[in-house]
Amino acid sequence: MRILWLYTYLESYCFDEWLHLDFAAYFNKIGVDLIMYGPNIHLKYPQYTPIPYNENTTMEELYKQLKFDVIILNTKSRMFTYYDPFNKIQRGCILPKDFNECKIPKIMIEEEEDSFHLM
């Protein structure tokens, strides 16, 4: 099985890597072929990013090159360059423009919003 893991890596906002990229990297240790794609991931995990992020790349192009079986989106907040759930602001979606037309199964990993109130 091959997983395409979508994520925006922000070094200044990476205080819970164990929940995000370290968790994703574990898949390769259990025999799942993991590929990461998104802005700046190559800075932390170049071994999992065979294709550099390009906002003009389509899902169709990614699939032709990578042949993945499932897509995991690692939290809604990391699908945008700016995301403020408290004020309902989201800008700069990183997803390819044809993402909704892609028929590959998609899984969204999401954190509990209420957990942010504890911080």
Short mmCIF file of C-alpha atoms in Angstrom, two decimals:
data_model
loop_
_atom_site.label_atom_id
_atom_site.label_comp_id
_atom_site.label_asym_id
_atom_site.label_seq_id
_atom_site.Cartn_x
_atom_site.Cartn_y
_atom_site.Cartn_z
CA MET A 1 0.00 0.00 0.00
CA ARG A 2 1.20 3.50 -0.81
CA ILE A 3 -0.01 6.55 1.14
CA LEU A 4 0.20 10.15 -0.02
CA TRP A 5 0.47 12.28 3.15
CA LEU A 6 -0.51 15.95 2.63
CA TYR A 7 0.86 18.48 5.08
CA THR A 8 2.33 21.98 5.37
CA TYR A 9 5.52 21.96 7.43
CA LEU A 10 6.08 25.11 9.48
CA GLU A 11 9.24 24.93 11.58
CA SER A 12 8.03 27.71 13.88
CA TYR A 13 4.76 25.85 14.48
CA CYS A 14 5.96 22.32 14.96
CA PHE A 15 5.64 21.62 18.67
CA ASP A 16 3.77 18.34 18.22
CA GLU A 17 5.72 16.48 15.53
CA TRP A 18 4.92 13.17 17.24
CA LEU A 19 1.27 13.76 16.24
CA HIS A 20 2.09 14.75 12.69
CA LEU A 21 5.27 14.00 10.77
CA ASP A 22 6.88 11.56 13.19
CA PHE A 23 3.62 9.62 13.25
CA ALA A 24 3.52 9.63 9.44
CA ALA A 25 7.13 8.47 9.14
CA TYR A 26 6.29 5.47 11.34
CA PHE A 27 4.23 4.00 8.49
CA ASN A 28 7.41 3.15 6.59
CA LYS A 29 8.65 1.20 9.62
CA ILE A 30 5.62 -1.09 9.46
CA GLY A 31 5.84 -1.80 5.74
CA VAL A 32 3.60 0.90 4.29
CA ASP A 33 5.10 3.00 1.51
CA LEU A 34 4.66 6.63 2.61
CA ILE A 35 5.13 9.67 0.41
CA MET A 36 4.79 13.18 1.82
CA TYR A 37 3.73 16.18 -0.23
CA GLY A 38 3.24 19.79 0.72
CA PRO A 39 5.03 23.06 1.37
CA ASN A 40 8.38 22.71 3.16
CA ILE A 41 8.10 19.02 4.10
CA HIS A 42 11.35 18.39 2.25
CA LEU A 43 13.11 20.53 4.91
CA LYS A 44 12.35 17.99 7.64
CA TYR A 45 11.81 14.72 5.74
CA PRO A 46 13.56 14.86 2.35
CA GLN A 47 13.66 11.05 2.20
CA TYR A 48 9.84 10.96 1.94
CA THR A 49 9.35 13.82 -0.52
CA PRO A 50 10.26 12.62 -4.02
CA ILE A 51 8.35 15.49 -5.63
CA PRO A 52 8.85 19.06 -4.43
CA TYR A 53 5.68 20.99 -3.69
CA ASN A 54 4.41 23.17 -6.50
CA GLU A 55 1.08 24.99 -6.21
CA ASN A 56 0.42 24.31 -9.91
CA THR A 57 0.83 20.53 -9.68
CA THR A 58 -2.45 18.65 -10.06
CA MET A 59 -3.64 15.48 -8.35
CA GLU A 60 -3.68 13.84 -11.75
CA GLU A 61 0.03 14.63 -12.21
CA LEU A 62 0.85 13.44 -8.68
CA TYR A 63 -0.98 10.19 -9.24
CA LYS A 64 0.73 9.54 -12.58
CA GLN A 65 4.12 9.91 -10.90
CA LEU A 66 3.44 8.33 -7.50
CA LYS A 67 0.60 5.78 -7.92
CA PHE A 68 -0.75 6.09 -4.35
CA ASP A 69 -3.66 4.08 -2.94
CA VAL A 70 -4.96 6.45 -0.28
CA ILE A 71 -4.54 10.11 0.68
CA ILE A 72 -4.17 11.28 4.27
CA LEU A 73 -4.70 14.94 5.04
CA ASN A 74 -2.96 15.72 8.32
CA THR A 75 -5.35 18.25 9.95
CA LYS A 76 -7.42 20.88 8.24
CA SER A 77 -5.16 23.64 9.54
CA ARG A 78 -2.18 22.28 7.59
CA MET A 79 -4.12 22.41 4.32
CA PHE A 80 -3.84 26.21 4.39
CA THR A 81 -0.99 28.69 4.57
CA TYR A 82 -3.03 30.61 7.16
CA TYR A 83 -5.75 29.09 9.35
CA ASP A 84 -7.55 30.68 12.31
CA PRO A 85 -10.42 28.43 13.46
CA PHE A 86 -11.53 30.81 16.21
CA ASN A 87 -12.23 33.60 13.73
CA LYS A 88 -13.17 31.21 10.89
CA ILE A 89 -10.38 32.47 8.61
CA GLN A 90 -8.59 30.22 6.15
CA ARG A 91 -6.37 31.37 3.30
CA GLY A 92 -4.00 29.79 0.84
CA CYS A 93 -5.28 26.27 0.36
CA ILE A 94 -2.34 23.97 -0.51
CA LEU A 95 -4.49 21.27 -2.11
CA PRO A 96 -4.18 20.81 -5.86
CA LYS A 97 -6.92 22.52 -7.81
CA ASP A 98 -8.37 19.18 -8.98
CA PHE A 99 -8.35 17.64 -5.49
CA ASN A 100 -12.15 17.24 -5.33
CA GLU A 101 -12.21 15.34 -8.63
CA CYS A 102 -9.66 12.79 -7.40
CA LYS A 103 -11.39 9.44 -6.79
CA ILE A 104 -8.66 8.04 -4.50
CA PRO A 105 -9.94 7.41 -0.92
CA LYS A 106 -9.16 10.31 1.43
CA ILE A 107 -8.76 10.35 5.21
CA MET A 108 -8.65 13.52 7.31
CA ILE A 109 -6.79 13.30 10.62
CA GLU A 110 -8.13 16.03 12.85
CA GLU A 111 -7.39 17.22 16.35
CA GLU A 112 -10.16 18.05 18.77
CA GLU A 113 -10.85 21.77 18.61
CA ASP A 114 -11.75 21.82 22.31
CA SER A 115 -8.21 20.75 23.14
CA PHE A 116 -6.96 24.16 22.02
CA HIS A 117 -8.91 25.79 24.83
CA LEU A 118 -6.81 23.92 27.38
CA MET A 119 -3.58 25.52 26.24
#
